[in-house]
Amino acid sequence: MRNTILLILLMFGLFGCSDDENVNFDVEISENMFSFTPTEGGAVMRYSLADRRINRVKAEYTDEYGTRVYKVADYAVDTLILDGFNQVHENVPVKVSFLDKNEQESKVMNFTFDTRPSALYSFFDKVEVSSYWNGFQVICDLEGRTEGSASVYFVGINPTTKLRDTIFLENFRLTNGHSVKAYSLDDSQQQEDYTIVITTEDDRQRIARKQIWTGVKGATRALIPNYNFELFDPFNKSKEMPRSTDSWNPGALGKGYLFDGDVKGTQALEYYRRGYATPPFTFLAGPNALNRPGNDVYFVLDIKEPAIVGEMRLYMRIQDEGAINHDFDNGYYTKLPCNVQVYAWVGDGDYHPTTNPGTKADWELIGNFEQDPGIEETERWYVNKEKVKDQCNTLTELAAVEAHYLSIPFPFEEREYRFLKIQFNETYVNTLTPDYDHNNNNNVTFHELEIYGVK
């Protein structure tokens, strides 16, 4: 008897739940409460809420990939993006309804909307793949709403199999506006003509579109000998100090060391003595060598003959375990630049710091490097492939490591320049002891300067 009563109660409970689930949210819903505007990759649904009982708006449709999509928006907003489309579509069916706080649903109304091509699709109508130094560049101008990413490949030699293969280079987010992606390939991958493959993918890694470019010419970039270069110092910031026998202030500083061919610090290490400062034979500028409001300071490089320039490299001196050189104000790495701008002289005549200094209009920005001063040290340009700093106490150790340099690429343009203005804006911060290893004097250092291009 007891089991029979429980069974009857359970049946009533089931019927009660079924009835509740079928109860619709009784609220007025009409066509004039909604509008649909095509946008990149879908449509914007706008709606007006007249009843305070409405908690959310629900839209249901099928996207370009055949996937059923359910979108829900809160009462606090009045738009809902209906995305999932790449090509142009017309009259896409969509079901729209309201939900109250108990998730009860109003009657459903049927609408249609149109779409515009997504950035993933229109990217290929606006992208240009062209020559670049020892490789190629991808240039694009996107407008409107952007989402997803693009992947760049080239046909080369697989380093593992040694066979011809399609090799991945980079995946980058699509952004609104003008963007340039330049790729200089390793010596082993350089070719006279390149085959380039680009795909665009949505945030679910679904490929939206793919295109192949063939016969893209590469431009050969070579080192321009720097032994005749000259660095103008119009604000007298370079520390020009001869070699000294002082164990703590050994001097050996000046602009001339930037062009002696020593990219690691070999000459300095020949003087290394444990426990004493090593003569650096390097360049150090300051105080106040960084460009600041009210301190428009810069240096000008004269490469002596006009050339098509493709890259500037600023090398560091690989450090030893010697005592700190007092000229470097408690730290070497906090004097290395992390924000640099390079301008080319486009003014009349030849630049000269006193007779023809020019104005800002006489300089054209052609390249820059910018990194957060407080970025993790493993991401800084002065660390090795293992993401640590090299330290060498012998010439044998130094010969075994690679040189470290900051690279500033320039666009591939068949324009010749002779004078390059170098403006240092920031140096790195020691994130472990920022108050001790500081750069309060706004000094800047680098060890060797190279220019690559076509002479």
Coordinates of C-alpha atoms in Angstrom, one line a residue:
M1 CA 0.0 0.0 0.0
R2 CA 2.8 2.4 0.9
N3 CA 4.6 1.7 -2.4
T4 CA 1.4 2.4 -4.3
I5 CA 1.0 5.8 -2.7
L6 CA 4.6 6.7 -3.5
L7 CA 4.1 5.7 -7.1
I8 CA 1.0 7.9 -7.4
L9 CA 2.9 10.8 -5.8
L10 CA 5.8 10.3 -8.2
M11 CA 3.5 10.3 -11.2
F12 CA 1.8 13.5 -10.1
G13 CA 5.3 15.0 -9.7
L14 CA 6.3 14.1 -13.2
F15 CA 3.1 15.5 -14.7
G16 CA 3.6 18.6 -12.7
C17 CA 7.2 19.1 -14.1
S18 CA 6.0 18.5 -17.6
D19 CA 3.3 21.1 -17.3
D20 CA 5.8 23.6 -15.9
E21 CA 8.2 23.0 -18.8
N22 CA 5.5 23.8 -21.3
V23 CA 4.5 27.1 -19.7
N24 CA 5.5 29.9 -22.0
F25 CA 6.7 33.3 -20.8
D26 CA 3.6 35.4 -21.6
V27 CA 5.1 38.6 -22.9
E28 CA 4.4 40.7 -25.9
I29 CA 6.9 40.2 -28.8
S30 CA 6.6 41.8 -32.2
E31 CA 8.7 42.5 -35.3
N32 CA 9.2 46.1 -34.6
M33 CA 11.2 45.2 -31.4
F34 CA 14.1 43.9 -33.6
S35 CA 16.4 45.1 -36.4
F36 CA 19.3 43.4 -38.2
T37 CA 22.3 45.2 -39.7
P38 CA 24.9 43.3 -41.8
T39 CA 28.4 43.5 -40.4
E40 CA 31.8 41.8 -41.1
G41 CA 31.3 38.1 -40.6
G42 CA 27.6 38.2 -39.6
A43 CA 25.0 40.7 -38.4
V44 CA 24.2 42.9 -35.5
M45 CA 20.8 42.2 -34.0
R46 CA 19.4 45.2 -32.1
Y47 CA 16.4 44.9 -29.8
S48 CA 14.3 47.0 -27.4
L49 CA 12.9 45.7 -24.2
A50 CA 9.6 47.2 -23.0
D51 CA 8.7 44.6 -20.3
R52 CA 10.8 44.6 -17.1
R53 CA 10.1 40.9 -16.7
I54 CA 12.4 40.2 -19.6
N55 CA 15.8 38.9 -18.4
R56 CA 17.5 37.7 -21.6
V57 CA 17.1 37.6 -25.3
K58 CA 17.8 34.3 -27.2
A59 CA 18.7 33.9 -30.9
E60 CA 19.0 30.5 -32.7
Y61 CA 20.5 30.1 -36.2
T62 CA 22.8 27.9 -38.3
D63 CA 26.2 29.4 -39.3
E64 CA 28.2 29.0 -42.5
Y65 CA 29.8 25.7 -41.3
G66 CA 26.4 24.1 -40.6
T67 CA 26.7 24.4 -36.9
R68 CA 23.6 25.2 -34.8
V69 CA 24.3 28.4 -32.9
Y70 CA 22.5 29.6 -29.7
K71 CA 23.2 33.2 -28.7
V72 CA 21.9 34.7 -25.5
A73 CA 22.2 38.4 -24.4
D74 CA 21.5 40.0 -21.1
Y75 CA 18.8 42.6 -20.6
A76 CA 21.5 45.2 -19.8
V77 CA 22.6 45.5 -23.4
D78 CA 20.6 46.0 -26.6
T79 CA 22.7 44.3 -29.3
L80 CA 23.7 40.8 -30.1
I81 CA 26.4 39.7 -32.6
L82 CA 25.3 36.9 -34.9
D83 CA 28.6 35.6 -36.2
G84 CA 30.0 32.5 -37.8
F85 CA 30.0 33.6 -41.4
N86 CA 32.8 34.5 -43.9
Q87 CA 31.3 34.9 -47.3
V88 CA 28.3 37.1 -48.1
H89 CA 24.9 35.5 -47.2
E90 CA 21.4 36.7 -47.6
N91 CA 18.2 35.8 -45.8
V92 CA 19.8 33.7 -43.1
P93 CA 16.9 32.3 -40.9
V94 CA 17.0 33.1 -37.2
K95 CA 14.6 32.4 -34.4
V96 CA 14.3 35.0 -31.6
S97 CA 12.6 34.8 -28.2
F98 CA 12.7 36.3 -24.7
L99 CA 13.5 34.5 -21.4
D100 CA 12.4 35.5 -17.9
K101 CA 14.4 35.0 -14.7
N102 CA 13.1 31.4 -14.5
E103 CA 14.4 30.6 -18.0
Q104 CA 10.8 30.4 -19.3
E105 CA 10.6 31.3 -22.9
S106 CA 8.2 33.6 -24.8
K107 CA 6.8 32.7 -28.2
V108 CA 9.4 32.4 -30.9
M109 CA 9.5 34.8 -33.9
N110 CA 11.2 34.1 -37.2
F111 CA 13.4 36.6 -38.9
T112 CA 16.2 36.7 -41.5
F113 CA 19.4 38.6 -41.7
D114 CA 22.1 39.4 -44.3
T115 CA 25.9 39.3 -43.7
R116 CA 29.0 41.1 -45.0
P117 CA 32.3 39.3 -45.8
S118 CA 34.4 38.7 -42.7
A119 CA 37.9 40.0 -42.2
L120 CA 39.0 36.4 -42.6
Y121 CA 37.6 36.4 -46.1
S122 CA 38.2 40.1 -47.2
F123 CA 41.8 39.8 -45.9
F124 CA 42.7 38.2 -49.3
D125 CA 41.2 41.0 -51.3
K126 CA 43.4 43.6 -49.5
V127 CA 46.6 41.7 -48.7
E128 CA 49.8 42.2 -50.7
V129 CA 52.7 39.7 -50.7
S130 CA 55.9 41.3 -52.0
S131 CA 59.7 41.2 -51.9
Y132 CA 61.6 41.8 -48.6
W133 CA 65.2 41.5 -47.5
N134 CA 66.2 37.8 -47.8
G135 CA 62.5 36.8 -47.9
F136 CA 59.1 38.4 -48.3
Q137 CA 56.6 40.7 -46.6
V138 CA 52.8 40.6 -46.1
I139 CA 51.1 44.0 -46.1
C140 CA 47.4 44.4 -45.3
D141 CA 44.8 47.2 -44.6
L142 CA 41.7 46.0 -42.9
E143 CA 38.6 48.0 -42.0
G144 CA 35.7 47.4 -39.7
R145 CA 35.2 44.5 -37.4
T146 CA 38.1 42.1 -37.2
E147 CA 38.5 38.7 -35.6
G148 CA 40.4 35.5 -36.0
S149 CA 44.0 35.1 -37.2
A150 CA 46.2 34.4 -40.3
S151 CA 48.9 31.8 -40.7
V152 CA 51.9 32.3 -43.0
Y153 CA 53.8 29.4 -44.7
F154 CA 56.4 29.1 -47.4
V155 CA 57.6 26.3 -49.5
G156 CA 61.2 25.4 -48.5
I157 CA 63.4 22.6 -47.2
N158 CA 62.2 20.8 -44.1
P159 CA 65.1 20.9 -41.6
T160 CA 64.2 17.5 -40.2
T161 CA 63.5 15.5 -43.4
K162 CA 65.7 17.6 -45.7
L163 CA 62.8 17.3 -48.2
R164 CA 60.8 20.1 -49.9
D165 CA 57.9 20.9 -47.7
T166 CA 55.4 23.6 -46.7
I167 CA 57.0 25.3 -43.6
F168 CA 55.0 27.3 -41.0
L169 CA 56.3 30.7 -40.1
E170 CA 53.8 32.6 -38.0
N171 CA 50.2 32.9 -36.8
F172 CA 49.1 36.4 -36.0
R173 CA 45.8 38.1 -35.0
L174 CA 44.0 40.2 -37.5
T175 CA 43.8 43.8 -36.5
N176 CA 42.1 46.9 -37.8
G177 CA 44.3 49.2 -39.9
H178 CA 47.6 49.0 -41.7
S179 CA 49.9 46.1 -40.8
V180 CA 53.2 44.9 -42.2
K181 CA 54.7 41.4 -41.5
A182 CA 58.3 41.0 -42.7
Y183 CA 60.1 37.7 -42.9
S184 CA 63.9 37.4 -43.4
L185 CA 64.7 33.7 -43.8
D186 CA 67.8 31.8 -42.7
D187 CA 70.6 31.3 -45.2
S188 CA 69.6 27.7 -45.7
Q189 CA 66.1 28.7 -46.8
Q190 CA 66.8 31.7 -49.0
Q191 CA 65.7 31.3 -52.6
E192 CA 65.5 33.4 -55.7
D193 CA 61.7 33.0 -55.9
Y194 CA 59.3 32.1 -53.1
T195 CA 56.0 30.3 -52.9
I196 CA 53.9 31.7 -50.1
V197 CA 50.8 30.1 -48.6
I198 CA 48.4 32.1 -46.3
T199 CA 45.3 30.8 -44.5
T200 CA 42.9 32.6 -42.2
E201 CA 41.3 30.8 -39.3
D202 CA 38.5 31.7 -36.9
D203 CA 38.8 31.4 -33.1
R204 CA 37.9 27.7 -33.3
Q205 CA 40.8 27.1 -35.8
R206 CA 38.5 26.5 -38.7
I207 CA 40.1 27.6 -42.0
A208 CA 38.0 30.3 -43.7
R209 CA 40.1 30.9 -46.8
K210 CA 43.4 30.0 -48.3
Q211 CA 45.6 31.5 -51.1
I212 CA 48.9 30.7 -52.7
W213 CA 51.4 33.2 -54.2
T214 CA 54.2 32.0 -56.5
G215 CA 57.3 33.7 -58.0
V216 CA 57.7 36.2 -55.1
K217 CA 61.2 37.6 -55.5
G218 CA 63.6 37.9 -52.6
A219 CA 65.9 40.8 -52.1
T220 CA 69.5 40.0 -51.1
R221 CA 70.7 41.9 -48.0
A222 CA 74.3 42.1 -47.1
L223 CA 76.5 43.7 -44.5
I224 CA 77.7 47.2 -45.4
P225 CA 81.2 47.6 -44.1
N226 CA 81.1 50.0 -41.1
Y227 CA 84.8 50.8 -40.7
N228 CA 84.2 54.3 -42.3
F229 CA 80.9 55.0 -40.5
E230 CA 80.7 58.1 -38.2
L231 CA 78.3 58.7 -35.4
F232 CA 77.4 62.4 -34.9
D233 CA 76.7 63.3 -31.3
P234 CA 75.0 66.7 -31.5
F235 CA 74.2 66.9 -27.8
N236 CA 77.6 65.6 -26.5
K237 CA 76.2 62.6 -24.7
S238 CA 78.8 60.1 -25.6
K239 CA 81.4 59.4 -22.8
E240 CA 84.8 59.7 -24.5
M241 CA 87.3 58.2 -22.1
P242 CA 90.7 56.7 -23.0
R243 CA 91.8 53.4 -21.5
S244 CA 92.9 53.8 -17.9
T245 CA 94.8 51.6 -15.4
D246 CA 92.2 52.4 -12.7
S247 CA 90.8 49.1 -11.6
W248 CA 87.4 50.5 -10.9
N249 CA 87.1 53.1 -13.7
P250 CA 89.0 51.6 -16.6
G251 CA 87.7 54.0 -19.2
A252 CA 87.9 52.6 -22.7
L253 CA 84.7 54.3 -23.8
G254 CA 83.8 56.1 -27.0
K255 CA 81.9 56.2 -30.3
G256 CA 84.8 54.8 -32.2
Y257 CA 84.4 51.4 -30.6
L258 CA 81.0 51.0 -32.4
F259 CA 82.8 50.4 -35.7
D260 CA 85.8 48.2 -34.8
G261 CA 84.2 44.9 -35.9
D262 CA 84.1 43.4 -32.3
V263 CA 80.5 42.2 -31.9
K264 CA 80.9 40.2 -28.7
G265 CA 83.5 41.9 -26.5
T266 CA 86.6 40.0 -27.5
Q267 CA 89.0 43.0 -26.9
A268 CA 87.5 43.5 -23.4
L269 CA 87.9 39.9 -22.4
E270 CA 91.6 40.0 -23.2
Y271 CA 91.9 42.4 -20.1
Y272 CA 89.6 40.4 -17.8
R273 CA 90.9 40.0 -14.2
R274 CA 88.7 38.3 -11.6
G275 CA 87.5 40.8 -9.0
Y276 CA 88.2 43.9 -11.0
A277 CA 86.3 45.9 -13.6
T278 CA 87.0 44.9 -17.2
P279 CA 87.8 47.7 -19.7
P280 CA 84.7 47.6 -21.9
F281 CA 86.0 49.1 -25.1
T282 CA 82.4 50.1 -25.8
F283 CA 79.9 52.9 -26.3
L284 CA 78.2 54.6 -23.3
A285 CA 76.1 57.7 -23.5
G286 CA 74.7 59.9 -20.7
P287 CA 73.5 61.2 -18.5
N288 CA 70.2 62.1 -20.1
A289 CA 70.9 60.3 -23.3
L290 CA 67.3 59.0 -23.5
N291 CA 64.7 61.0 -25.4
R292 CA 62.2 62.6 -23.0
P293 CA 59.7 65.5 -23.1
G294 CA 61.9 68.6 -23.0
N295 CA 65.0 66.5 -23.8
D296 CA 64.9 65.9 -27.6
V297 CA 68.2 64.1 -27.8
Y298 CA 69.4 61.7 -30.5
F299 CA 72.4 60.5 -32.5
V300 CA 73.0 60.6 -36.3
L301 CA 74.8 57.8 -38.1
D302 CA 76.6 58.7 -41.3
I303 CA 77.3 55.7 -43.5
K304 CA 79.2 57.9 -45.9
E305 CA 77.7 56.7 -49.1
P306 CA 73.9 56.5 -50.0
A307 CA 72.6 53.0 -49.9
I308 CA 69.3 51.0 -49.8
V309 CA 69.2 50.1 -46.1
G310 CA 67.4 47.0 -44.8
E311 CA 68.3 46.5 -41.2
M312 CA 70.2 48.1 -38.2
R313 CA 71.8 45.8 -35.6
L314 CA 72.9 47.0 -32.1
Y315 CA 75.1 44.5 -30.4
M316 CA 75.7 44.0 -26.7
R317 CA 79.0 43.2 -24.9
I318 CA 78.8 39.7 -23.5
Q319 CA 79.5 40.1 -19.8
D320 CA 82.2 38.5 -17.6
E321 CA 82.1 37.9 -13.9
G322 CA 84.2 41.0 -13.1
A323 CA 83.3 43.7 -10.6
I324 CA 80.8 46.4 -11.7
N325 CA 82.3 49.2 -13.8
H326 CA 81.3 52.3 -11.9
D327 CA 80.8 54.2 -15.1
F328 CA 77.8 52.0 -15.7
D329 CA 75.9 53.1 -12.6
N330 CA 75.3 49.7 -10.9
G331 CA 74.3 47.7 -13.9
Y332 CA 75.0 46.9 -17.5
Y333 CA 71.7 45.3 -18.7
T334 CA 69.6 48.3 -17.4
K335 CA 71.5 50.5 -19.9
L336 CA 70.6 48.4 -22.9
P337 CA 67.9 49.9 -25.1
C338 CA 64.4 48.4 -25.4
N339 CA 62.7 51.3 -27.3
V340 CA 64.5 52.7 -30.3
Q341 CA 63.3 54.7 -33.3
V342 CA 65.3 55.2 -36.5
Y343 CA 64.7 58.0 -39.0
A344 CA 66.2 58.6 -42.5
W345 CA 67.3 62.0 -43.6
V346 CA 65.0 63.3 -46.4
G347 CA 66.0 67.0 -46.2
D348 CA 67.9 69.1 -48.6
G349 CA 71.7 68.6 -48.8
D350 CA 73.7 66.6 -46.4
Y351 CA 73.0 66.6 -42.7
H352 CA 75.4 68.3 -40.4
P353 CA 74.9 68.9 -36.7
T354 CA 75.8 72.6 -36.9
T355 CA 75.6 73.8 -40.5
N356 CA 72.5 71.8 -41.6
P357 CA 70.7 70.2 -38.6
G358 CA 67.3 70.3 -40.3
T359 CA 63.9 70.0 -38.6
K360 CA 61.6 67.2 -37.7
A361 CA 60.1 67.4 -41.2
D362 CA 63.5 66.5 -42.6
W363 CA 63.4 63.1 -41.0
E364 CA 61.2 60.1 -42.0
L365 CA 60.6 57.2 -39.6
I366 CA 61.7 54.0 -41.3
G367 CA 62.1 51.5 -38.4
N368 CA 61.6 50.9 -34.7
F369 CA 62.0 48.4 -31.9
E370 CA 59.8 48.5 -28.8
Q371 CA 59.5 46.2 -25.9
D372 CA 58.1 46.7 -22.4
P373 CA 61.0 47.8 -20.1
G374 CA 59.8 45.5 -17.4
I375 CA 59.2 42.4 -19.6
E376 CA 60.4 39.1 -18.3
E377 CA 64.1 38.7 -18.9
T378 CA 63.6 35.5 -20.8
E379 CA 61.9 37.6 -23.6
R380 CA 64.6 40.2 -23.9
W381 CA 66.9 40.4 -26.9
Y382 CA 70.1 40.0 -24.9
V383 CA 69.4 36.5 -23.7
N384 CA 70.5 33.3 -25.6
K385 CA 68.3 30.6 -27.2
E386 CA 68.0 28.9 -23.8
K387 CA 66.6 32.2 -22.5
V388 CA 69.5 32.9 -20.1
K389 CA 72.3 35.5 -20.2
D390 CA 75.7 34.4 -21.5
Q391 CA 78.7 35.0 -19.2
C392 CA 82.2 34.3 -20.4
N393 CA 85.5 34.6 -18.6
T394 CA 87.8 33.2 -21.3
L395 CA 88.2 33.8 -25.0
T396 CA 87.4 30.1 -25.6
E397 CA 84.1 30.4 -23.9
L398 CA 83.3 33.6 -25.8
A399 CA 84.1 32.0 -29.1
A400 CA 81.6 29.3 -28.4
V401 CA 78.6 31.6 -27.9
E402 CA 76.7 33.6 -30.5
A403 CA 76.6 37.4 -30.6
H404 CA 73.4 39.0 -29.3
Y405 CA 71.9 42.0 -31.1
L406 CA 68.8 44.1 -31.3
S407 CA 67.4 44.0 -34.8
I408 CA 65.6 47.0 -36.3
P409 CA 64.3 46.0 -39.8
F410 CA 63.5 48.6 -42.4
P411 CA 60.8 48.3 -45.2
F412 CA 62.0 47.1 -48.6
E413 CA 62.1 50.3 -50.6
E414 CA 64.4 51.2 -53.5
R415 CA 65.3 54.5 -51.9
E416 CA 68.8 55.3 -50.9
Y417 CA 69.7 57.0 -47.5
R418 CA 73.0 58.2 -46.1
F419 CA 72.1 59.7 -42.7
L420 CA 70.1 57.8 -40.0
K421 CA 68.9 59.4 -36.8
I422 CA 68.8 57.1 -33.9
Q423 CA 66.5 58.0 -31.0
F424 CA 66.7 56.0 -27.7
N425 CA 63.5 56.2 -25.7
E426 CA 63.7 53.5 -23.0
T427 CA 66.1 51.0 -21.4
Y428 CA 65.3 47.8 -19.5
V429 CA 64.4 47.6 -15.8
N430 CA 65.9 45.1 -13.5
T431 CA 62.7 43.5 -12.2
L432 CA 64.4 41.8 -9.2
T433 CA 66.1 44.9 -7.7
P434 CA 64.7 47.9 -9.5
D435 CA 65.7 50.3 -6.8
Y436 CA 69.3 49.3 -6.7
D437 CA 70.1 48.2 -10.3
H438 CA 68.7 51.4 -11.8
N439 CA 69.2 53.8 -14.6
N440 CA 68.4 57.0 -12.9
N441 CA 70.9 58.9 -15.1
N442 CA 69.1 57.8 -18.3
N443 CA 72.3 56.3 -19.8
V444 CA 72.3 54.0 -22.8
T445 CA 74.9 51.6 -24.1
F446 CA 75.5 49.1 -27.0
H447 CA 78.7 47.6 -28.2
E448 CA 78.7 47.5 -32.0
L449 CA 76.6 49.0 -34.8
E450 CA 75.9 47.3 -38.1
I451 CA 73.9 48.2 -41.2
Y452 CA 72.6 45.6 -43.7
G453 CA 71.4 46.6 -47.2
V454 CA 72.5 47.1 -50.7
K455 CA 75.5 49.4 -51.2

